[in-house]
Every structure is written in structure tokens, then in C-alpha cells.
Amino acid sequence: CLLIKEVNFMKATRHSLISSMIFPFIRQATSYAIIGMFSAGIDTFIFIGLFKCLLWNQYWANAISVSFGIICSFFLNRRLTFKATDHTLKRFFLFYGTGLFGLSISQLILWLGNILSLNTLLVKIFSVFFVAAIQFFINRGIAFRKKV
């Protein structure tokens, strides 16, 4: 009887440990994805405006639009996803640095798409989702870790 209680306690402890690790991750990933879609929408909207309407070079348009997306994403994720209210300036620069890393990947993807004569807007949309996935893990582990 004591052995059964011990096994049940171990199962409950393991289940609560897994739950305490997985559910926050899922909540953060979901929130990051929703905010990411909103920020990507801003990024893409500005990109289309600069590239298609104002006829800017695709790389300059991308750099400007990504910067707007990064800034929007930082302030929303800081409050809603990671609930971090401390060290705002330090977190911003870490987040923005991650964003610039993402920008370089995005620029590379646009360049490869251009070489392969792919539709620029479709390549841009692909790059947004690809880069966002990479940035989530970097931002979660660096810009928004508990101790910055």
C-alpha cells in the first residue's frame, strides 16, 4: 500500500513538473506567434508600401519594414508574452539585436529568391515565418530570460 502511494506520488510529481515546463512554453509560443503575426502584418504592409507604391529598392524596404516589425513586437511581447517589466532598455537592445540577426537572414532569403527569380512578395512572406521561428527561441533564451 505504501509502495502504491509512493508510485502515485512520483507520477503526480512528474506530471506537475512536466506541466509546469510545457504549459508556460506553449502559452509563450502561442502568444509570440499571435504577436508575431500582427508584427509581420505591419512589417509586410510597410514593405508593400515602400516596395510597390514608393518603388523603393527591396532591400531598403525590407530593412525599414523589419525595423518597424521588431519595435512593435518587442513592446507587445515584453508585456504580453514574457511579462517582463524590468531592464527594458537592455532587453530592447538584446531583442533588437536578435531582430537584426533575423533581418540578415531575411535579406539572404530575399537575395536567394531574387537569384532564383521567385516572386519577391512570396519570398518575403516565407522569410517572415522562417525567421520568426528562429527568433522565438533566441529571444526566449536571451532577451527575456529571467536574469538579464
mmCIF file with all atom_site columns, C-alpha atoms in Angstrom, residues 45-140:
data_model
loop_
_atom_site.group_PDB
_atom_site.id
_atom_site.type_symbol
_atom_site.label_atom_id
_atom_site.label_alt_id
_atom_site.label_comp_id
_atom_site.label_asym_id
_atom_site.label_entity_id
_atom_site.label_seq_id
_atom_site.pdbx_PDB_ins_code
_atom_site.Cartn_x
_atom_site.Cartn_y
_atom_site.Cartn_z
_atom_site.occupancy
_atom_site.B_iso_or_equiv
_atom_site.pdbx_formal_charge
_atom_site.auth_seq_id
_atom_site.auth_comp_id
_atom_site.auth_asym_id
_atom_site.auth_atom_id
_atom_site.pdbx_PDB_model_num
ATOM 1  C CA . PHE A 1 45  ? 2.256  46.225 -45.029 1.00 0.00 ? 45  PHE A CA 1
ATOM 2  C CA . ILE A 1 46  ? 5.131  48.715 -44.737 1.00 0.00 ? 46  ILE A CA 1
ATOM 3  C CA . PHE A 1 47  ? 7.254  46.600 -47.106 1.00 0.00 ? 47  PHE A CA 1
ATOM 4  C CA . ILE A 1 48  ? 4.496  46.605 -49.748 1.00 0.00 ? 48  ILE A CA 1
ATOM 5  C CA . GLY A 1 49  ? 4.020  50.350 -49.325 1.00 0.00 ? 49  GLY A CA 1
ATOM 6  C CA . LEU A 1 50  ? 7.702  51.093 -49.742 1.00 0.00 ? 50  LEU A CA 1
ATOM 7  C CA . PHE A 1 51  ? 8.473  48.469 -52.407 1.00 0.00 ? 51  PHE A CA 1
ATOM 8  C CA . LYS A 1 52  ? 5.321  48.532 -54.550 1.00 0.00 ? 52  LYS A CA 1
ATOM 9  C CA . CYS A 1 53  ? 3.903  52.018 -54.002 1.00 0.00 ? 53  CYS A CA 1
ATOM 10 C CA . LEU A 1 54  ? 7.023  54.137 -53.477 1.00 0.00 ? 54  LEU A CA 1
ATOM 11 C CA . LEU A 1 55  ? 9.193  51.876 -55.672 1.00 0.00 ? 55  LEU A CA 1
ATOM 12 C CA . TRP A 1 56  ? 11.995 51.569 -53.117 1.00 0.00 ? 56  TRP A CA 1
ATOM 13 C CA . ASN A 1 57  ? 14.738 49.009 -53.539 1.00 0.00 ? 57  ASN A CA 1
ATOM 14 C CA . GLN A 1 58  ? 13.568 45.701 -51.983 1.00 0.00 ? 58  GLN A CA 1
ATOM 15 C CA . TYR A 1 59  ? 16.494 45.546 -49.557 1.00 0.00 ? 59  TYR A CA 1
ATOM 16 C CA . TRP A 1 60  ? 15.973 49.066 -48.192 1.00 0.00 ? 60  TRP A CA 1
ATOM 17 C CA . ALA A 1 61  ? 12.229 48.498 -47.994 1.00 0.00 ? 61  ALA A CA 1
ATOM 18 C CA . ASN A 1 62  ? 12.866 45.256 -46.122 1.00 0.00 ? 62  ASN A CA 1
ATOM 19 C CA . ALA A 1 63  ? 15.293 46.861 -43.657 1.00 0.00 ? 63  ALA A CA 1
ATOM 20 C CA . ILE A 1 64  ? 12.810 49.629 -42.788 1.00 0.00 ? 64  ILE A CA 1
ATOM 21 C CA . SER A 1 65  ? 9.777  47.352 -42.590 1.00 0.00 ? 65  SER A CA 1
ATOM 22 C CA . VAL A 1 66  ? 11.581 44.782 -40.446 1.00 0.00 ? 66  VAL A CA 1
ATOM 23 C CA . SER A 1 67  ? 12.675 47.520 -38.028 1.00 0.00 ? 67  SER A CA 1
ATOM 24 C CA . PHE A 1 68  ? 9.067  48.600 -37.542 1.00 0.00 ? 68  PHE A CA 1
ATOM 25 C CA . GLY A 1 69  ? 8.054  44.978 -37.007 1.00 0.00 ? 69  GLY A CA 1
ATOM 26 C CA . ILE A 1 70  ? 10.815 44.421 -34.440 1.00 0.00 ? 70  ILE A CA 1
ATOM 27 C CA . ILE A 1 71  ? 9.901  47.506 -32.422 1.00 0.00 ? 71  ILE A CA 1
ATOM 28 C CA . CYS A 1 72  ? 6.204  46.632 -32.387 1.00 0.00 ? 72  CYS A CA 1
ATOM 29 C CA . SER A 1 73  ? 6.970  43.025 -31.498 1.00 0.00 ? 73  SER A CA 1
ATOM 30 C CA . PHE A 1 74  ? 9.271  43.993 -28.620 1.00 0.00 ? 74  PHE A CA 1
ATOM 31 C CA . PHE A 1 75  ? 6.780  46.157 -26.787 1.00 0.00 ? 75  PHE A CA 1
ATOM 32 C CA . LEU A 1 76  ? 3.915  43.693 -27.193 1.00 0.00 ? 76  LEU A CA 1
ATOM 33 C CA . ASN A 1 77  ? 5.988  40.611 -26.295 1.00 0.00 ? 77  ASN A CA 1
ATOM 34 C CA . ARG A 1 78  ? 7.624  42.322 -23.342 1.00 0.00 ? 78  ARG A CA 1
ATOM 35 C CA . ARG A 1 79  ? 4.231  42.899 -21.730 1.00 0.00 ? 79  ARG A CA 1
ATOM 36 C CA . LEU A 1 80  ? 2.016  40.106 -23.009 1.00 0.00 ? 80  LEU A CA 1
ATOM 37 C CA . THR A 1 81  ? 4.229  37.107 -23.758 1.00 0.00 ? 81  THR A CA 1
ATOM 38 C CA . PHE A 1 82  ? 7.121  37.298 -21.334 1.00 0.00 ? 82  PHE A CA 1
ATOM 39 C CA . LYS A 1 83  ? 5.612  39.705 -18.775 1.00 0.00 ? 83  LYS A CA 1
ATOM 40 C CA . ALA A 1 84  ? 8.982  41.375 -18.290 1.00 0.00 ? 84  ALA A CA 1
ATOM 41 C CA . THR A 1 85  ? 8.880  44.891 -16.904 1.00 0.00 ? 85  THR A CA 1
ATOM 42 C CA . ASP A 1 86  ? 12.476 45.191 -15.719 1.00 0.00 ? 86  ASP A CA 1
ATOM 43 C CA . HIS A 1 87  ? 15.639 46.124 -17.640 1.00 0.00 ? 87  HIS A CA 1
ATOM 44 C CA . THR A 1 88  ? 13.589 47.451 -20.559 1.00 0.00 ? 88  THR A CA 1
ATOM 45 C CA . LEU A 1 89  ? 16.450 49.151 -22.398 1.00 0.00 ? 89  LEU A CA 1
ATOM 46 C CA . LYS A 1 90  ? 18.798 46.168 -22.061 1.00 0.00 ? 90  LYS A CA 1
ATOM 47 C CA . ARG A 1 91  ? 16.037 43.783 -23.136 1.00 0.00 ? 91  ARG A CA 1
ATOM 48 C CA . PHE A 1 92  ? 15.197 46.064 -26.078 1.00 0.00 ? 92  PHE A CA 1
ATOM 49 C CA . PHE A 1 93  ? 18.771 46.032 -27.370 1.00 0.00 ? 93  PHE A CA 1
ATOM 50 C CA . LEU A 1 94  ? 19.025 42.252 -26.969 1.00 0.00 ? 94  LEU A CA 1
ATOM 51 C CA . PHE A 1 95  ? 15.672 41.838 -28.739 1.00 0.00 ? 95  PHE A CA 1
ATOM 52 C CA . TYR A 1 96  ? 16.629 44.319 -31.463 1.00 0.00 ? 96  TYR A CA 1
ATOM 53 C CA . GLY A 1 97  ? 19.989 42.576 -31.926 1.00 0.00 ? 97  GLY A CA 1
ATOM 54 C CA . THR A 1 98  ? 18.133 39.310 -32.397 1.00 0.00 ? 98  THR A CA 1
ATOM 55 C CA . GLY A 1 99  ? 15.889 41.157 -34.832 1.00 0.00 ? 99  GLY A CA 1
ATOM 56 C CA . LEU A 1 100 ? 18.903 42.398 -36.799 1.00 0.00 ? 100 LEU A CA 1
ATOM 57 C CA . PHE A 1 101 ? 20.181 38.836 -36.937 1.00 0.00 ? 101 PHE A CA 1
ATOM 58 C CA . GLY A 1 102 ? 16.761 37.903 -38.314 1.00 0.00 ? 102 GLY A CA 1
ATOM 59 C CA . LEU A 1 103 ? 16.993 40.800 -40.758 1.00 0.00 ? 103 LEU A CA 1
ATOM 60 C CA . SER A 1 104 ? 20.268 39.423 -42.119 1.00 0.00 ? 104 SER A CA 1
ATOM 61 C CA . ILE A 1 105 ? 18.641 36.017 -42.609 1.00 0.00 ? 105 ILE A CA 1
ATOM 62 C CA . SER A 1 106 ? 15.657 37.716 -44.238 1.00 0.00 ? 106 SER A CA 1
ATOM 63 C CA . GLN A 1 107 ? 17.920 39.696 -46.567 1.00 0.00 ? 107 GLN A CA 1
ATOM 64 C CA . LEU A 1 108 ? 19.748 36.498 -47.505 1.00 0.00 ? 108 LEU A CA 1
ATOM 65 C CA . ILE A 1 109 ? 16.444 34.768 -48.264 1.00 0.00 ? 109 ILE A CA 1
ATOM 66 C CA . LEU A 1 110 ? 15.321 37.726 -50.417 1.00 0.00 ? 110 LEU A CA 1
ATOM 67 C CA . TRP A 1 111 ? 18.649 37.651 -52.241 1.00 0.00 ? 111 TRP A CA 1
ATOM 68 C CA . LEU A 1 112 ? 18.363 33.902 -52.896 1.00 0.00 ? 112 LEU A CA 1
ATOM 69 C CA . GLY A 1 113 ? 14.773 34.385 -54.065 1.00 0.00 ? 113 GLY A CA 1
ATOM 70 C CA . ASN A 1 114 ? 15.946 37.100 -56.438 1.00 0.00 ? 114 ASN A CA 1
ATOM 71 C CA . ILE A 1 115 ? 18.676 34.835 -57.858 1.00 0.00 ? 115 ILE A CA 1
ATOM 72 C CA . LEU A 1 116 ? 16.115 32.068 -58.345 1.00 0.00 ? 116 LEU A CA 1
ATOM 73 C CA . SER A 1 117 ? 13.656 34.568 -59.948 1.00 0.00 ? 117 SER A CA 1
ATOM 74 C CA . LEU A 1 118 ? 10.967 33.823 -57.347 1.00 0.00 ? 118 LEU A CA 1
ATOM 75 C CA . ASN A 1 119 ? 8.077  36.180 -56.542 1.00 0.00 ? 119 ASN A CA 1
ATOM 76 C CA . THR A 1 120 ? 9.507  38.778 -54.144 1.00 0.00 ? 120 THR A CA 1
ATOM 77 C CA . LEU A 1 121 ? 6.354  39.085 -52.036 1.00 0.00 ? 121 LEU A CA 1
ATOM 78 C CA . LEU A 1 122 ? 6.027  35.316 -51.594 1.00 0.00 ? 122 LEU A CA 1
ATOM 79 C CA . VAL A 1 123 ? 9.695  35.067 -50.651 1.00 0.00 ? 123 VAL A CA 1
ATOM 80 C CA . LYS A 1 124 ? 9.204  37.921 -48.164 1.00 0.00 ? 124 LYS A CA 1
ATOM 81 C CA . ILE A 1 125 ? 6.235  36.165 -46.548 1.00 0.00 ? 125 ILE A CA 1
ATOM 82 C CA . PHE A 1 126 ? 8.192  32.909 -46.302 1.00 0.00 ? 126 PHE A CA 1
ATOM 83 C CA . SER A 1 127 ? 11.136 34.725 -44.723 1.00 0.00 ? 127 SER A CA 1
ATOM 84 C CA . VAL A 1 128 ? 8.894  36.320 -42.080 1.00 0.00 ? 128 VAL A CA 1
ATOM 85 C CA . PHE A 1 129 ? 7.668  32.946 -40.799 1.00 0.00 ? 129 PHE A CA 1
ATOM 86 C CA . PHE A 1 130 ? 11.048 31.234 -41.045 1.00 0.00 ? 130 PHE A CA 1
ATOM 87 C CA . VAL A 1 131 ? 12.869 33.995 -39.207 1.00 0.00 ? 131 VAL A CA 1
ATOM 88 C CA . ALA A 1 132 ? 10.143 34.320 -36.547 1.00 0.00 ? 132 ALA A CA 1
ATOM 89 C CA . ALA A 1 133 ? 10.555 30.695 -35.515 1.00 0.00 ? 133 ALA A CA 1
ATOM 90 C CA . ILE A 1 134 ? 14.302 31.131 -35.036 1.00 0.00 ? 134 ILE A CA 1
ATOM 91 C CA . GLN A 1 135 ? 13.871 34.408 -33.175 1.00 0.00 ? 135 GLN A CA 1
ATOM 92 C CA . PHE A 1 136 ? 11.371 32.969 -30.691 1.00 0.00 ? 136 PHE A CA 1
ATOM 93 C CA . PHE A 1 137 ? 13.945 30.588 -29.289 1.00 0.00 ? 137 PHE A CA 1
ATOM 94 C CA . ILE A 1 138 ? 16.695 33.204 -29.247 1.00 0.00 ? 138 ILE A CA 1
ATOM 95 C CA . ASN A 1 139 ? 14.506 35.853 -27.590 1.00 0.00 ? 139 ASN A CA 1
ATOM 96 C CA . ARG A 1 140 ? 13.098 33.405 -25.065 1.00 0.00 ? 140 ARG A CA 1
#
